PDB file of C-alpha atoms in Angstrom:
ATOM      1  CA  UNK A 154     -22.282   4.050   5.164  1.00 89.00           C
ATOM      2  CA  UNK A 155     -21.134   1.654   7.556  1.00 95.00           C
ATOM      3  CA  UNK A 156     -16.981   1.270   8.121  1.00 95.00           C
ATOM      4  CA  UNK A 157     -14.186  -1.362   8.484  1.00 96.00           C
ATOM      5  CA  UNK A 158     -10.845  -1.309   9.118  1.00 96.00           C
ATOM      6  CA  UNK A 159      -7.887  -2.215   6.422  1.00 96.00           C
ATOM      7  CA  UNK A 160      -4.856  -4.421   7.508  1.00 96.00           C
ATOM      8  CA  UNK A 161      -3.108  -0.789   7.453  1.00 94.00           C
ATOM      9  CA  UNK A 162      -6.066   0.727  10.034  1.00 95.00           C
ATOM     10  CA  UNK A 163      -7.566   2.648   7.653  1.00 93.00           C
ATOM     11  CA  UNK A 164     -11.262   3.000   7.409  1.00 95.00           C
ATOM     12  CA  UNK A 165     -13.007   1.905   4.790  1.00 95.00           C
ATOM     13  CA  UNK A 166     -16.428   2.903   4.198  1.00 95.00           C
ATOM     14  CA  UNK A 167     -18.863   0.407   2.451  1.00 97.00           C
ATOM     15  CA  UNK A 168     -22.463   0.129   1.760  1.00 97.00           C
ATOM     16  CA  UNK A 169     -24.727  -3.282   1.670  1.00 98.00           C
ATOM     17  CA  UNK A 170     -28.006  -3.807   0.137  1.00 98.00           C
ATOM     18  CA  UNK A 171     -30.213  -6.351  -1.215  1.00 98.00           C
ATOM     19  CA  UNK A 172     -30.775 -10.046  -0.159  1.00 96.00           C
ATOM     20  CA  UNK A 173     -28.565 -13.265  -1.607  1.00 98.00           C
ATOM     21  CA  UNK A 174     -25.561 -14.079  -2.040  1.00 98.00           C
ATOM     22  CA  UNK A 175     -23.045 -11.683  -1.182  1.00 98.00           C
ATOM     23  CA  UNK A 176     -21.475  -9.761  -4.406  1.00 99.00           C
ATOM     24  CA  UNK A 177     -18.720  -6.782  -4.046  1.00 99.00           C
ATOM     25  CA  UNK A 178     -18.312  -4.340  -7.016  1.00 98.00           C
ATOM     26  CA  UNK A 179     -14.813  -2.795  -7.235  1.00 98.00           C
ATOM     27  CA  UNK A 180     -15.317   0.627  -9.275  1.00 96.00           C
ATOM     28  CA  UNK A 181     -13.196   2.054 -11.667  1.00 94.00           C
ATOM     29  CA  UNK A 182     -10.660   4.853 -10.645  1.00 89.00           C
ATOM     30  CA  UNK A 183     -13.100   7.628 -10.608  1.00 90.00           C
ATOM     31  CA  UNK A 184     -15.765   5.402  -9.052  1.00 91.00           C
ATOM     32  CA  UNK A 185     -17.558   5.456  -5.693  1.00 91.00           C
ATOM     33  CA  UNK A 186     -19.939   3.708  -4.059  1.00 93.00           C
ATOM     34  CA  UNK A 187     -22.281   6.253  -5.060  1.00 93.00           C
ATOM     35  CA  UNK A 188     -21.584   6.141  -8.913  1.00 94.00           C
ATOM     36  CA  UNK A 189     -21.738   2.024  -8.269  1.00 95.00           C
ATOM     37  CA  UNK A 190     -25.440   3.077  -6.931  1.00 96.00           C
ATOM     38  CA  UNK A 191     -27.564   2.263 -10.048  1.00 97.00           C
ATOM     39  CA  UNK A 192     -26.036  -1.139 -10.695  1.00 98.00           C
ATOM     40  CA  UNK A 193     -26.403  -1.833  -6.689  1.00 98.00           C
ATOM     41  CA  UNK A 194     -29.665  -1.166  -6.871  1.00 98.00           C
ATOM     42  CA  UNK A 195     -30.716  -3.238 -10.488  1.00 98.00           C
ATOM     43  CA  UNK A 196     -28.611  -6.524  -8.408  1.00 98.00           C
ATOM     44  CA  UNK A 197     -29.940  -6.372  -4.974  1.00 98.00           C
ATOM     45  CA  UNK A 198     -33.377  -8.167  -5.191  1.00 98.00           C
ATOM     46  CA  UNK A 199     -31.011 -11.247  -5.833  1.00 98.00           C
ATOM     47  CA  UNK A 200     -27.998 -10.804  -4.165  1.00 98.00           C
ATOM     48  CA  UNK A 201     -26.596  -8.696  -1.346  1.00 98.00           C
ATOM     49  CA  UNK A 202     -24.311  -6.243  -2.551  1.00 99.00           C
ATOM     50  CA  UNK A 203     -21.532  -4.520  -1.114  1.00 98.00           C
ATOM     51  CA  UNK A 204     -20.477  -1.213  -2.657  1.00 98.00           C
ATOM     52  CA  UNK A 205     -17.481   0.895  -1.012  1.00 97.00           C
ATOM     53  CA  UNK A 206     -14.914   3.710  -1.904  1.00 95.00           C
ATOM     54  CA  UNK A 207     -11.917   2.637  -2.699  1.00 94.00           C
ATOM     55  CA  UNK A 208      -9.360   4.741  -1.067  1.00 92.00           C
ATOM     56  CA  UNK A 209      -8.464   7.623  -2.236  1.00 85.00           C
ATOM     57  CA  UNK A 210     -12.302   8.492  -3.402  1.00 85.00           C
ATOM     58  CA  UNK A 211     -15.457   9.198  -1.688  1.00 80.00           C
ATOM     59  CA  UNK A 212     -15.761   8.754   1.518  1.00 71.00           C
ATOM     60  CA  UNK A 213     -12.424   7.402   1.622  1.00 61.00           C
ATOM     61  CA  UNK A 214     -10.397  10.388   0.057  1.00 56.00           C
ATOM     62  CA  UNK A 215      -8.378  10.872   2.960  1.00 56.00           C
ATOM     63  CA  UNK A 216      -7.932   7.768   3.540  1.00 53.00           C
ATOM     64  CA  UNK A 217      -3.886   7.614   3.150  1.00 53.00           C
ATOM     65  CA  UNK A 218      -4.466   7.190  -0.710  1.00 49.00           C
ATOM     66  CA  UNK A 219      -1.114   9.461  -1.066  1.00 52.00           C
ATOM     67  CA  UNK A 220       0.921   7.779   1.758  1.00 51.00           C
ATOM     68  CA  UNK A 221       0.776   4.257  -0.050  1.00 49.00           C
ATOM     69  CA  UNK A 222       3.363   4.896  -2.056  1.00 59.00           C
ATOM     70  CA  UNK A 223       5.205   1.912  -4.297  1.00 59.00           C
ATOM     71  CA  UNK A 224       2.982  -0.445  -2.382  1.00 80.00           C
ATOM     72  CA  UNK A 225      -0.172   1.488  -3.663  1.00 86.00           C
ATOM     73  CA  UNK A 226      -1.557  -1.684  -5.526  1.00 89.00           C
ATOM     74  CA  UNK A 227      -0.702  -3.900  -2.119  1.00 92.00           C
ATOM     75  CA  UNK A 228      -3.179  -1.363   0.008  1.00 94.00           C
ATOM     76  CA  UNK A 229      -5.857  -1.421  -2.178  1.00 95.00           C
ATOM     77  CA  UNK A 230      -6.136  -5.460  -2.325  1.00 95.00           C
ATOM     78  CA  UNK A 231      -5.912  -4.727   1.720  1.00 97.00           C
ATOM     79  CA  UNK A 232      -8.892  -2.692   1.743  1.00 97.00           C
ATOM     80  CA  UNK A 233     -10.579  -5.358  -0.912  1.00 98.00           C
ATOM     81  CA  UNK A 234      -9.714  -8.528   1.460  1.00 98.00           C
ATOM     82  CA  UNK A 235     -11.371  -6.364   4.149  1.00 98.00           C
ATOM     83  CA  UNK A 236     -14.569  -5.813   1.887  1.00 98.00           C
ATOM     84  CA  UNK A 237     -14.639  -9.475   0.936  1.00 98.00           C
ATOM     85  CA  UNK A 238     -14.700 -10.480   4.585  1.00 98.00           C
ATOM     86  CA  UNK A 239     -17.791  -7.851   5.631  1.00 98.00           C
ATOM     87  CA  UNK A 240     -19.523  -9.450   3.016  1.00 98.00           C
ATOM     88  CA  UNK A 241     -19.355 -12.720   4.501  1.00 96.00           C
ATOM     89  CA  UNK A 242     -18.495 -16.256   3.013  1.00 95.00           C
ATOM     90  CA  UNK A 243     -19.164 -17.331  -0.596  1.00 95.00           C
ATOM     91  CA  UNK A 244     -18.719 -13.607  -1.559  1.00 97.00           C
ATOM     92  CA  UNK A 245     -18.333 -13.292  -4.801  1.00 98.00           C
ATOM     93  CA  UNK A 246     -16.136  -9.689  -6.785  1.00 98.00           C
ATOM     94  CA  UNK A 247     -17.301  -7.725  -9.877  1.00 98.00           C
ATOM     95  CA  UNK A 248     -14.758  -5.297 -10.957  1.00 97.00           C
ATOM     96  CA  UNK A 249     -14.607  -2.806 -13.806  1.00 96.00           C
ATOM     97  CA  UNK A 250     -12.636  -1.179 -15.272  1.00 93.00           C
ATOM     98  CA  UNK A 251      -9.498  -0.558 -13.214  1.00 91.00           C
ATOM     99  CA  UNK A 252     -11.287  -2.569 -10.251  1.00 94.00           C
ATOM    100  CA  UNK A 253     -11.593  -5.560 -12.784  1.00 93.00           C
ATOM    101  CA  UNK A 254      -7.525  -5.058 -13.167  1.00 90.00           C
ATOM    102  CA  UNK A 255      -7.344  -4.567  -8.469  1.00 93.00           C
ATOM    103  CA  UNK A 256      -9.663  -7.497  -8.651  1.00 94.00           C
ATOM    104  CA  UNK A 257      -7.423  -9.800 -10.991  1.00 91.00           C
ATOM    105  CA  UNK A 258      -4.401  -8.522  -8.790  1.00 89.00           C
ATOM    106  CA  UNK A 259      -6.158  -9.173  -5.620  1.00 93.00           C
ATOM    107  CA  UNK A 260      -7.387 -12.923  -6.938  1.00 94.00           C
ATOM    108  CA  UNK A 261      -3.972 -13.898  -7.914  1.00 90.00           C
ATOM    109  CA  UNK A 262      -2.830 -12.697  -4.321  1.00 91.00           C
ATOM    110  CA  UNK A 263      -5.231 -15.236  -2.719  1.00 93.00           C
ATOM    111  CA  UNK A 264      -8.479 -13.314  -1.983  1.00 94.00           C
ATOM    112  CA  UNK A 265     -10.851 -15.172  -1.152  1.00 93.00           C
ATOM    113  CA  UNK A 266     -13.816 -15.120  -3.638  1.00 92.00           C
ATOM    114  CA  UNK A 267     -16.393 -18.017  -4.886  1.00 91.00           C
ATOM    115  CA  UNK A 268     -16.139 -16.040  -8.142  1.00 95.00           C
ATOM    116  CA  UNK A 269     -14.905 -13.744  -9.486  1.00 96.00           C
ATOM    117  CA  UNK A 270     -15.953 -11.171 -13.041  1.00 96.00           C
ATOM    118  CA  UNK A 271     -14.125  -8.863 -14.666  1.00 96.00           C
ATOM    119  CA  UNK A 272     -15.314  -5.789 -17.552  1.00 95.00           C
ATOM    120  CA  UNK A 273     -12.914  -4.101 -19.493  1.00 91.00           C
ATOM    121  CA  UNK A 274      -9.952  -4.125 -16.999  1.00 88.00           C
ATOM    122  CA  UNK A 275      -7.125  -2.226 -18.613  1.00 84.00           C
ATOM    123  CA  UNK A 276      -5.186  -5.429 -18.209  1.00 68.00           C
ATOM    124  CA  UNK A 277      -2.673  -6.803 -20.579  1.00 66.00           C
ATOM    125  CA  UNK A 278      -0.264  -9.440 -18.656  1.00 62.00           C
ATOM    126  CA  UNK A 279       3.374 -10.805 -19.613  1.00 62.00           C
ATOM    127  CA  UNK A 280       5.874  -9.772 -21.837  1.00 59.00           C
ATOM    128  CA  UNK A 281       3.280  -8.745 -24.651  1.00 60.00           C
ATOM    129  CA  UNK A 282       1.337  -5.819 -22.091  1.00 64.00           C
ATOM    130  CA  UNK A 283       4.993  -5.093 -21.168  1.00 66.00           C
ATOM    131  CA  UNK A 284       6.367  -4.757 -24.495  1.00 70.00           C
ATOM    132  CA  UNK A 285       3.083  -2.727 -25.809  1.00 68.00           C
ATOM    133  CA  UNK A 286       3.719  -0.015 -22.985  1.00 69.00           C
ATOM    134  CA  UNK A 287       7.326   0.323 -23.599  1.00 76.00           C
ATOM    135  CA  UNK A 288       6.128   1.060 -26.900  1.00 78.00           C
ATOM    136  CA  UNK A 289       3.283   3.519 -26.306  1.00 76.00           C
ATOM    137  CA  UNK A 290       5.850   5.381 -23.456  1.00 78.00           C
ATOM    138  CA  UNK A 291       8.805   5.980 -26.081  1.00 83.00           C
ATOM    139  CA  UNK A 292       5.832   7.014 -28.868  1.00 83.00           C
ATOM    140  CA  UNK A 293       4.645   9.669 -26.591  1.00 82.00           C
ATOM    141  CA  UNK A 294       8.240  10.756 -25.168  1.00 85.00           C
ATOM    142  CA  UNK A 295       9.191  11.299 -29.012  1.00 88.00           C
ATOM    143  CA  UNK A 296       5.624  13.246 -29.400  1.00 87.00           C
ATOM    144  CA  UNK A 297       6.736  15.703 -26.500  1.00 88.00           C
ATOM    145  CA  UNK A 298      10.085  15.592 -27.564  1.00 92.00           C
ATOM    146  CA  UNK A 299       8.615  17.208 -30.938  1.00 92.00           C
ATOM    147  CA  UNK A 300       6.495  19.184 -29.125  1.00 90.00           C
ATOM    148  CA  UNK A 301       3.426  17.764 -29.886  1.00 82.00           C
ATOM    149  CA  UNK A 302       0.868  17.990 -26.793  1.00 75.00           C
ATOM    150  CA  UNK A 303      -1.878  17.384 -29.364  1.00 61.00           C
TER     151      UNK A 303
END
């Protein structure tokens, strides 16, 4: 895997293959680039994808994942602008799952992406994603309070 450096300094290690139009996939929390493998590999004969461990995982699990603190989020799009510039203009971002949610984050932070594609991002924005975890938070501190761990 080849490496870059985040606004932070920290390295980042990434993977290209294929030939087109440059495409990064941003895993999921338990992701890596190796997990991202098989999809890599079905959408490199027509673009040129760039696969990397999001820090934290991989090859990047001691890569100061625990030393972001409140500002966790604000590394992570960081290490995705980095990505987005290896892969060279007109990239365009797939993320799933929790990297469809760092993606969305990252876009409305001005990353810049031709396009960009989301799957099942735990996202729910404004007052209703708000008001639905306030809700599922008090349901499970009643729960524990009852001493339900069911």
């Amino acid at each position: 895997m080849d490496r870059i450096l985040s606004a932070d300094g920290t390295p980042i290690a990434y993977r290209r293959q294929g030939e087109g139009p440059p495409l990064v996939l941003v895993g999921g929390a338990l992701s890596t680039a190796a997990t991202d493998a098989p999809l890599a590999a079905l959408l490199a004969p027509r673009f040129t994808v760039v696969t990397y461990d999001r820090r934290g995982r991989g090859a990047g699990r001691d890569a100061g994942h625990e030393d972001a603190g409140a500002d966790r989020v604000g590394r992570e799009i960081e290490d995705l602008n980095a990505v987005v510039a290896a892969a060279g203009p007109g990239a365009c971002v797939f993320g799933m799952s929790s990297g469809g949610a760092l993606a969305l984050e990252a876009a409305a932070a001005g990353l810049p992406v031709d396009l960009l594609a989301v799957y099942e991002p735990p996202y729910t924005p404004g007052a209703s994603g708000l008001l639905f975890k306030a809700r599922c938070t008090a349901r499970l501190h009643r729960l524990l309070a009852d001493g339900d761990r069911a």
